[in-house]
Short mmCIF file of C-alpha atoms in Angstrom, two decimals:
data_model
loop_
_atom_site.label_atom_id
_atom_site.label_comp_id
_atom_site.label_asym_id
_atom_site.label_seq_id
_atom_site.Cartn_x
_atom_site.Cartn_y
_atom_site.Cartn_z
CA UNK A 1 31.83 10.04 -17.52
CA UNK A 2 28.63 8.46 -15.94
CA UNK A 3 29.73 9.24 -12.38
CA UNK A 4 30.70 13.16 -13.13
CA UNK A 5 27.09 13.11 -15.01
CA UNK A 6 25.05 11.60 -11.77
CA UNK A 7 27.20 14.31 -9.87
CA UNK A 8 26.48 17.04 -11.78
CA UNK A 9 22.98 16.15 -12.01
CA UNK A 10 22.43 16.07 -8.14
CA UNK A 11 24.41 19.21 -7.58
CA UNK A 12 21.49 20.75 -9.94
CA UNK A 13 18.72 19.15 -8.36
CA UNK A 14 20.10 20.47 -4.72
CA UNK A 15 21.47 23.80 -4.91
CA UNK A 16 21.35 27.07 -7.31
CA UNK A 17 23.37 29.79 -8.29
CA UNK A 18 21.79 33.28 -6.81
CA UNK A 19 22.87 36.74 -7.04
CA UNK A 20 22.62 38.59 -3.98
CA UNK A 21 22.16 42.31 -3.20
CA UNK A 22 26.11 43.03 -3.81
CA UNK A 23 25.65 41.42 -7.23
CA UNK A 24 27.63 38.64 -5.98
CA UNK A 25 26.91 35.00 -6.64
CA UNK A 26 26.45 32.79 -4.21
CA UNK A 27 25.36 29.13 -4.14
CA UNK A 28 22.14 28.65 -1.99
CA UNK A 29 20.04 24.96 -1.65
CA UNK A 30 16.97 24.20 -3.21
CA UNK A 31 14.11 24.86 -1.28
CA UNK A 32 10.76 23.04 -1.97
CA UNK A 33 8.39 25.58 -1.77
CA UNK A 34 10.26 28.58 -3.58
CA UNK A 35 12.97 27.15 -5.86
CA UNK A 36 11.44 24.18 -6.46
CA UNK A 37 13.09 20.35 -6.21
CA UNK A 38 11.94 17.43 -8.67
CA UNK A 39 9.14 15.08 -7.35
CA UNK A 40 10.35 12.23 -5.27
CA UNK A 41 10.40 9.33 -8.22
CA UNK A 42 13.03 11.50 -10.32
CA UNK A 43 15.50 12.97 -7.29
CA UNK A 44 18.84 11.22 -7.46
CA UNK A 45 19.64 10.48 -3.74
CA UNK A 46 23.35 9.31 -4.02
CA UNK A 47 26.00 9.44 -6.84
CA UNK A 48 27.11 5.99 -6.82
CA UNK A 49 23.63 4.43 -7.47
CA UNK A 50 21.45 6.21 -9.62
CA UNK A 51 18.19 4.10 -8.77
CA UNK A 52 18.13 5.07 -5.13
CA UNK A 53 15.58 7.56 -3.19
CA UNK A 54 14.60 8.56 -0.19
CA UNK A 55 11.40 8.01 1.29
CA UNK A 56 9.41 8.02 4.43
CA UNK A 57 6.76 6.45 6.44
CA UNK A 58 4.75 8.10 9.23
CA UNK A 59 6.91 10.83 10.96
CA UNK A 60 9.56 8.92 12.38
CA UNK A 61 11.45 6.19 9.35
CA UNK A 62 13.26 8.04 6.87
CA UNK A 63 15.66 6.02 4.50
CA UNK A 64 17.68 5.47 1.26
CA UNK A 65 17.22 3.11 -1.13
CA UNK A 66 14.47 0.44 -2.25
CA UNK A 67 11.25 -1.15 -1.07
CA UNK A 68 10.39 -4.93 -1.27
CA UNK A 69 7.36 -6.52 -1.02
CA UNK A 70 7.07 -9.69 0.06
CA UNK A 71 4.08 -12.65 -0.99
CA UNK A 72 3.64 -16.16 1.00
CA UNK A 73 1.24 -19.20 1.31
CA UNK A 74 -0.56 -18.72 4.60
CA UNK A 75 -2.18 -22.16 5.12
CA UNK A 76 -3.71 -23.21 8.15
CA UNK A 77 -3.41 -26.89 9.07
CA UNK A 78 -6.86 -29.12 9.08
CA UNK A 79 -8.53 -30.23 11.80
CA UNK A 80 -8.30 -33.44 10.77
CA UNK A 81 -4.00 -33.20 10.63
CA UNK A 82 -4.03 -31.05 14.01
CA UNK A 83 -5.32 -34.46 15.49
CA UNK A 84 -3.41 -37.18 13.65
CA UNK A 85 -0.09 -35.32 14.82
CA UNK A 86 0.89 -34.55 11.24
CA UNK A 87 2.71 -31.35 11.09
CA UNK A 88 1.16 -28.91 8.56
CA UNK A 89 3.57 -27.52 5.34
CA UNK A 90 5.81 -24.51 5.53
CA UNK A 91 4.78 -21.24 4.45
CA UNK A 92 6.78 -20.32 1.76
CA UNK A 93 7.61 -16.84 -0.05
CA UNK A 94 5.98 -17.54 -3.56
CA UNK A 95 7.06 -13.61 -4.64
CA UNK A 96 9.08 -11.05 -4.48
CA UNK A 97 9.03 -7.26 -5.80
CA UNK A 98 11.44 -4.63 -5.44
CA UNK A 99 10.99 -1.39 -6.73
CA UNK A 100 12.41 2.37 -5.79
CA UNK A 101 11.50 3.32 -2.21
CA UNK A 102 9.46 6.05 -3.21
CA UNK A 103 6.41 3.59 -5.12
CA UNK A 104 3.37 3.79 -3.31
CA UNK A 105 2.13 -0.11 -2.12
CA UNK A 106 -1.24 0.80 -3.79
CA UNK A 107 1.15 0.11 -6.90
CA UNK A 108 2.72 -2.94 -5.89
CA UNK A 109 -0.63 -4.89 -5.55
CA UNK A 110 -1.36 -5.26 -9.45
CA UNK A 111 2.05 -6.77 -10.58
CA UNK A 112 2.02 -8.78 -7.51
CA UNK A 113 -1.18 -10.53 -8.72
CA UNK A 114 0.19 -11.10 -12.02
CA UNK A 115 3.58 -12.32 -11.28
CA UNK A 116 1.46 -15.13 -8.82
CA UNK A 117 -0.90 -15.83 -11.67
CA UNK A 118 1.67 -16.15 -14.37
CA UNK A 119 3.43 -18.97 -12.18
CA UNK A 120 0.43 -20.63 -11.04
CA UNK A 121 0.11 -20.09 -7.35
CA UNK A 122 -2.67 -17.45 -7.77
CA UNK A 123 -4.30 -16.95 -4.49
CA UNK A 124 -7.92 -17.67 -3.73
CA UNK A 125 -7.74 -15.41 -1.00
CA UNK A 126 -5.28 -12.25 -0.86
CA UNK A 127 -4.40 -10.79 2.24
CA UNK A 128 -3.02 -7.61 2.41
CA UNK A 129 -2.33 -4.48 4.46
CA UNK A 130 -4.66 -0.96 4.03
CA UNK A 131 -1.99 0.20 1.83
CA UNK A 132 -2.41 -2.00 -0.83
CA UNK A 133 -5.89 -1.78 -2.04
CA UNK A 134 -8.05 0.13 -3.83
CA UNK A 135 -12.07 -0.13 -5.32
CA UNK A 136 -10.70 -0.93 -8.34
CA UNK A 137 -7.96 -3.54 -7.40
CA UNK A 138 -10.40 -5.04 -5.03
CA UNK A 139 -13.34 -5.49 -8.29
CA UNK A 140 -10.76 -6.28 -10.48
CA UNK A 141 -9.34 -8.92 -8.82
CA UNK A 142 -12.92 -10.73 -7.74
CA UNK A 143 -13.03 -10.98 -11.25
CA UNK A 144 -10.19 -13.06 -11.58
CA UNK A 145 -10.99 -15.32 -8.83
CA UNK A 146 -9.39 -13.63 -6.06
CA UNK A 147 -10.84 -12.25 -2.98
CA UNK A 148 -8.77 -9.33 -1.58
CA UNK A 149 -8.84 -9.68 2.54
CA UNK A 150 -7.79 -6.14 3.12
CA UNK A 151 -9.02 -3.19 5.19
CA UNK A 152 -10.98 -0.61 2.61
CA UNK A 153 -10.51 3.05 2.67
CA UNK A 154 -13.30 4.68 4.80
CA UNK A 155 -15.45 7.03 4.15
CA UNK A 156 -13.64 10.59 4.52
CA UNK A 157 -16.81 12.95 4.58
CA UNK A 158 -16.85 15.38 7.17
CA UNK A 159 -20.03 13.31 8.47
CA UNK A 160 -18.07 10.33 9.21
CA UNK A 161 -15.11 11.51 10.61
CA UNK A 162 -17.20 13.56 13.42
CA UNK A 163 -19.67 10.33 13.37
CA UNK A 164 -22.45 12.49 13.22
CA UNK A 165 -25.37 13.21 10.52
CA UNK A 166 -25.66 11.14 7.74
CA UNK A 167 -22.40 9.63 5.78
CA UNK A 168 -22.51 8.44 2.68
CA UNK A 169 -23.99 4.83 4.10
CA UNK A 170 -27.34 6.96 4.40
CA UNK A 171 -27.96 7.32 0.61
CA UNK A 172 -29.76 5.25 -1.27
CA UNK A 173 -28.36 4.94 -4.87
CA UNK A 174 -30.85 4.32 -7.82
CA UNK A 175 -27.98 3.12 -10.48
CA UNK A 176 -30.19 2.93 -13.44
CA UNK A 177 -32.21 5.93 -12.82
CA UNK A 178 -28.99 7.76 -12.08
CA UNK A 179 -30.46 9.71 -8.87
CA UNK A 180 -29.40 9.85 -5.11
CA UNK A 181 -32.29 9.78 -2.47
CA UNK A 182 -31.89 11.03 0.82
CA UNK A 183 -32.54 10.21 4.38
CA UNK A 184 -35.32 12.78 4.26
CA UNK A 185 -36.75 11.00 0.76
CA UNK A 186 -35.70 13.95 -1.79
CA UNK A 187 -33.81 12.75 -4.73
CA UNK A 188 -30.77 14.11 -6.59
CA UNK A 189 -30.73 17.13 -9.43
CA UNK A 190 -27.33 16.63 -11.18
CA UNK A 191 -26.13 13.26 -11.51
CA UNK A 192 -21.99 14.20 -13.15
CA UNK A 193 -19.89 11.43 -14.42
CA UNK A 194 -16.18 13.16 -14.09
CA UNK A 195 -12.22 12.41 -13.58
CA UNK A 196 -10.47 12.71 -10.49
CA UNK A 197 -6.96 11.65 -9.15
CA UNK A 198 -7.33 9.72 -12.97
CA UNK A 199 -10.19 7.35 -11.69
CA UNK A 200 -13.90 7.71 -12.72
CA UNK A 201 -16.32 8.97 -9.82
CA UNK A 202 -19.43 10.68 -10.12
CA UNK A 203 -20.74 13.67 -8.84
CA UNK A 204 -23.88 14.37 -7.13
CA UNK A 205 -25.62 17.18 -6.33
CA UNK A 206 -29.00 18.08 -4.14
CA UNK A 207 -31.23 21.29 -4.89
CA UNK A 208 -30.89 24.35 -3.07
CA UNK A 209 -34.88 23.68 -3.04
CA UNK A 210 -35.05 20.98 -1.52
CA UNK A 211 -32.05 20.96 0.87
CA UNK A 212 -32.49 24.87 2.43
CA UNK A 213 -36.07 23.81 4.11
CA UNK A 214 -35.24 20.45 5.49
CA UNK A 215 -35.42 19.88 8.52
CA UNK A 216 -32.73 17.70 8.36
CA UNK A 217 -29.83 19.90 6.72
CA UNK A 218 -27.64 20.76 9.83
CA UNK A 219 -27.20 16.96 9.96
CA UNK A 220 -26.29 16.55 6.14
CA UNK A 221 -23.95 19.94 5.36
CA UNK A 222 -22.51 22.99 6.60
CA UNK A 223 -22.04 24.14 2.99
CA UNK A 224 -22.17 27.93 2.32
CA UNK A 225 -24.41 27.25 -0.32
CA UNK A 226 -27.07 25.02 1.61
CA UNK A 227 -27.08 21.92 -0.38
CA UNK A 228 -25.35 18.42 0.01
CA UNK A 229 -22.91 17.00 -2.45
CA UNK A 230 -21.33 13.24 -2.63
CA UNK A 231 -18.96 11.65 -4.71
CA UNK A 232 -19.29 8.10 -5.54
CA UNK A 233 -17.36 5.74 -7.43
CA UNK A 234 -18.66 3.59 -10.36
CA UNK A 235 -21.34 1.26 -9.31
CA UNK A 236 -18.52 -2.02 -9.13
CA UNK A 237 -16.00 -0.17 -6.87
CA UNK A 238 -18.69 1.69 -5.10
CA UNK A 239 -20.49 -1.32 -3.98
CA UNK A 240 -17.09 -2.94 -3.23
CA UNK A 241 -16.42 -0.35 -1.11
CA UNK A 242 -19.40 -0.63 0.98
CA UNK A 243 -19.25 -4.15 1.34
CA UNK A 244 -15.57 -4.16 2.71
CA UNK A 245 -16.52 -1.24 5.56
CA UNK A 246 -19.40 -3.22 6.53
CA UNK A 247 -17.61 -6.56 6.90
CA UNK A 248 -14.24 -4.97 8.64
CA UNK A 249 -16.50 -3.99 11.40
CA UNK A 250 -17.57 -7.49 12.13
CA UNK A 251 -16.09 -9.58 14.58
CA UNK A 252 -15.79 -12.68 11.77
CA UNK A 253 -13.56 -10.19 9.61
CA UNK A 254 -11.37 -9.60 12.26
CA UNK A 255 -10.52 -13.09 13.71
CA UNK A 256 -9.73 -13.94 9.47
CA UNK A 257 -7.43 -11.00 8.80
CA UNK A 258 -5.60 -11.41 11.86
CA UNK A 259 -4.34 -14.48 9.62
CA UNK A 260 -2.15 -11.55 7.64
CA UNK A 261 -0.35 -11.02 10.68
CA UNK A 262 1.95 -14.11 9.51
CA UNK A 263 4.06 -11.94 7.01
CA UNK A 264 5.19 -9.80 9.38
CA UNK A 265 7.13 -12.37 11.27
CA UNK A 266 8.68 -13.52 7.46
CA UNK A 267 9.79 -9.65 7.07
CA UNK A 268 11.41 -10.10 10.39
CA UNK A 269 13.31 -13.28 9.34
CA UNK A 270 14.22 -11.65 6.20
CA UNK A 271 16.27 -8.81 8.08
CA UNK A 272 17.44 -11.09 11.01
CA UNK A 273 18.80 -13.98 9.25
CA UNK A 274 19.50 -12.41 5.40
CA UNK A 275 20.09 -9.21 6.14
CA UNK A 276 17.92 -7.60 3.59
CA UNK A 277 17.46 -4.34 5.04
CA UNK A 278 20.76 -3.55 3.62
CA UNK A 279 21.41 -3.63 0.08
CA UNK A 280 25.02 -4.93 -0.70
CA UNK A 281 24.77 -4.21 -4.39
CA UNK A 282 23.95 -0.74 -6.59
CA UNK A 283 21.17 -0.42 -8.71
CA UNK A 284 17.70 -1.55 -8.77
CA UNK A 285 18.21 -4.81 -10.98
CA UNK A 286 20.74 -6.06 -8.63
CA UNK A 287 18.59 -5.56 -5.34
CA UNK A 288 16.16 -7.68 -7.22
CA UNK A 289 18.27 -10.44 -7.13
CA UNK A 290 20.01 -10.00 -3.73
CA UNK A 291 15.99 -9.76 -2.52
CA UNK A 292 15.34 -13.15 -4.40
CA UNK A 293 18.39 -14.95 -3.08
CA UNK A 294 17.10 -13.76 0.74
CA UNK A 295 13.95 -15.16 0.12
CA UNK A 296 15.33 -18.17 -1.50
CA UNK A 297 17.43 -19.00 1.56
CA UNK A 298 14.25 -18.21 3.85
CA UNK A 299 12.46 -21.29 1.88
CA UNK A 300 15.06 -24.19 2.13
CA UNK A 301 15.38 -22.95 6.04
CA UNK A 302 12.00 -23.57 6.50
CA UNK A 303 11.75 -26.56 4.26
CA UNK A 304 15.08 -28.06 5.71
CA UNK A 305 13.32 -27.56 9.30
CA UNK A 306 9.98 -29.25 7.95
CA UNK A 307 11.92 -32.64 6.41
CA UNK A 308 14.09 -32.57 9.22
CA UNK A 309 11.79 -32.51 11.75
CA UNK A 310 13.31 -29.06 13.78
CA UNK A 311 11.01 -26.42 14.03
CA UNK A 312 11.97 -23.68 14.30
CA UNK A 313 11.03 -20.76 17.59
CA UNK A 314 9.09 -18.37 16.74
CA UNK A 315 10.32 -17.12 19.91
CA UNK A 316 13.57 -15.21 20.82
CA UNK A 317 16.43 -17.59 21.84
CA UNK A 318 20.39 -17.63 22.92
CA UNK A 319 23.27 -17.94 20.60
CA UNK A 320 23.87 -21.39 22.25
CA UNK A 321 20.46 -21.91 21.17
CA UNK A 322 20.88 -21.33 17.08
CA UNK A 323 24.39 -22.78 17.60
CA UNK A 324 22.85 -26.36 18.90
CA UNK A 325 20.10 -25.81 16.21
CA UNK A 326 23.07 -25.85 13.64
CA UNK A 327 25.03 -29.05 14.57
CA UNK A 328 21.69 -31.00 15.29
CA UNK A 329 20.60 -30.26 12.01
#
């Protein structure tokens, strides 16, 4: 039977059978670091659905099941309507992706774009949390026609965490001689394309020679050896990179994104007035659709309160408040 199968198959995954010092055996639970559990994406969490995990965020959330990402217009009304008195359009979900709760976001972003291309509502501008993007996402998706408004990952050298000495931002990259020059003017010996994490980057490394005597090298590395090293990413995602950490510091930047705040009010909705925190089916495919019917329901309320004229709080309000709302409507 199916069921007696998923059983079995988390009693393996959880506990072993050990002999003890008396020869006996007992049954003792996995433990991660000596006996070894299976990676997040392939631990059954529950016997009664199979496509359920548990996952985290931060220190504090732990929970069962799935993750859903939500996609909406985010429209601002024209001047020219703010003065006429015409109200602007809804926003309205335009996708929806559910996968297991233990997919990264950074995964979510590519099928996201796809799904909005394929039914024509491809974004000139996508605005997203830091979770989402990556160099390559963020070139690859300017080369569709859509500008990713998303904080970048910063620079993790040891230089800009203590914000001290010279980051990476102090290097001046010579892409078609395939050298490094820095702050002090001395230029790169080893220039190494290589694989990491599955993504190209490139290696580069100063001389001993020329880093040992500068004047300059308590500011640049604490290295054992004496010499600085960077990795870079390929030239599109590298300057992609820089770009975004320059513009998120600007004051213009901020104002925009703050536009992204938006979907966070929709999540809220979501779990207030659907409920979608809670899955009320098994298995991944059905979630999908329970998630699409939630987000359904979301659009005609907001479309029924844009024809009709009642728009909605964004505030808190009473029962006797959403009650009124009701037979008014």
């Amino acid at each position: 039977m199916e069921s007696v199968r998923l059983l079995r198959q988390i009693l393996v995954q959880t506990y072993y059978l050990h002999t003890d010092t008396r020869g006996r055996e007992v049954i003792k639970k996995r433990d991660a670091d000596n006996e070894g559990v299976p990676p997040g994406q392939l631990r059954l969490a529950s016997p009664y659905d199979p496509d359920a995990r548990w996952a985290a965020k931060g220190e504090d959330l732990f929970w069962m099941g799935y993750k859903v990402h939500l996609t909406e217009t985010c429209d601002t009304p024209a001047e020219a309507e703010a003065e006429a008195g015409v109200p602007a359009a809804p926003n309205l979900i335009t996708d929806v992706f559910t996968t297991d709760a233990t997919v990264p976001d950074v995964k979510a972003t590519a099928p996201v774009q796809r799904r909005l291309a394929e039914h024509g509502v491809k974004p000139g501008e996508h605005y997203l949390d830091s979770g989402y993007p990556s160099a390559d996402l963020i070139t690859a998706a300017l080369k569709r026609g859509t500008r990713m408004v998303t904080p970048v990952l910063l620079d993790h050298s040891a230089q800009a965490k203590a914000h001290a000495g010279f980051d990476k931002n102090a290097f001046a990259v010579d892409w078609r001689a395939r050298q490094v020059r820095c702050p002090a003017g001395k230029s790169s010996a080893h220039w190494n394309p290589v694989k990491q994490h599955g993504a190209d980057a490139i290696v580069i490394t100063f001389s001993v020679r020329s880093c040992r005597p500068c004047p300059f090298q308590a500011q640049c590395t604490s290295s054992a050896l004496g010499r600085r090293m960077l990795t870079l990413r390929p030239r599109e995602p590298h300057e992609a990179l820089v770009r975004g950490r320059a513009e998120q510091k600007t004051e213009t930047w901020k104002a925009k994104y703050a536009l992204r705040a938006g979907v966070e009010g929709t999540i809220n909705q979501a779990l207030d007035v659907t409920g979608m925190r809670r899955a009320r089916y098994r298995g991944l495919p059905k979630v999908r659709l329970q998630h699409a019917f939630s987000a359904t329901a979301l659009n005609v309320i907001r479309l029924d309160a844009y024809w009709t004229g009642h728009d909605r709080h964004h505030t808190r309000s009473s029962r006797l408040e959403h009650l009124a709302y009701r037979l008014t409507a």
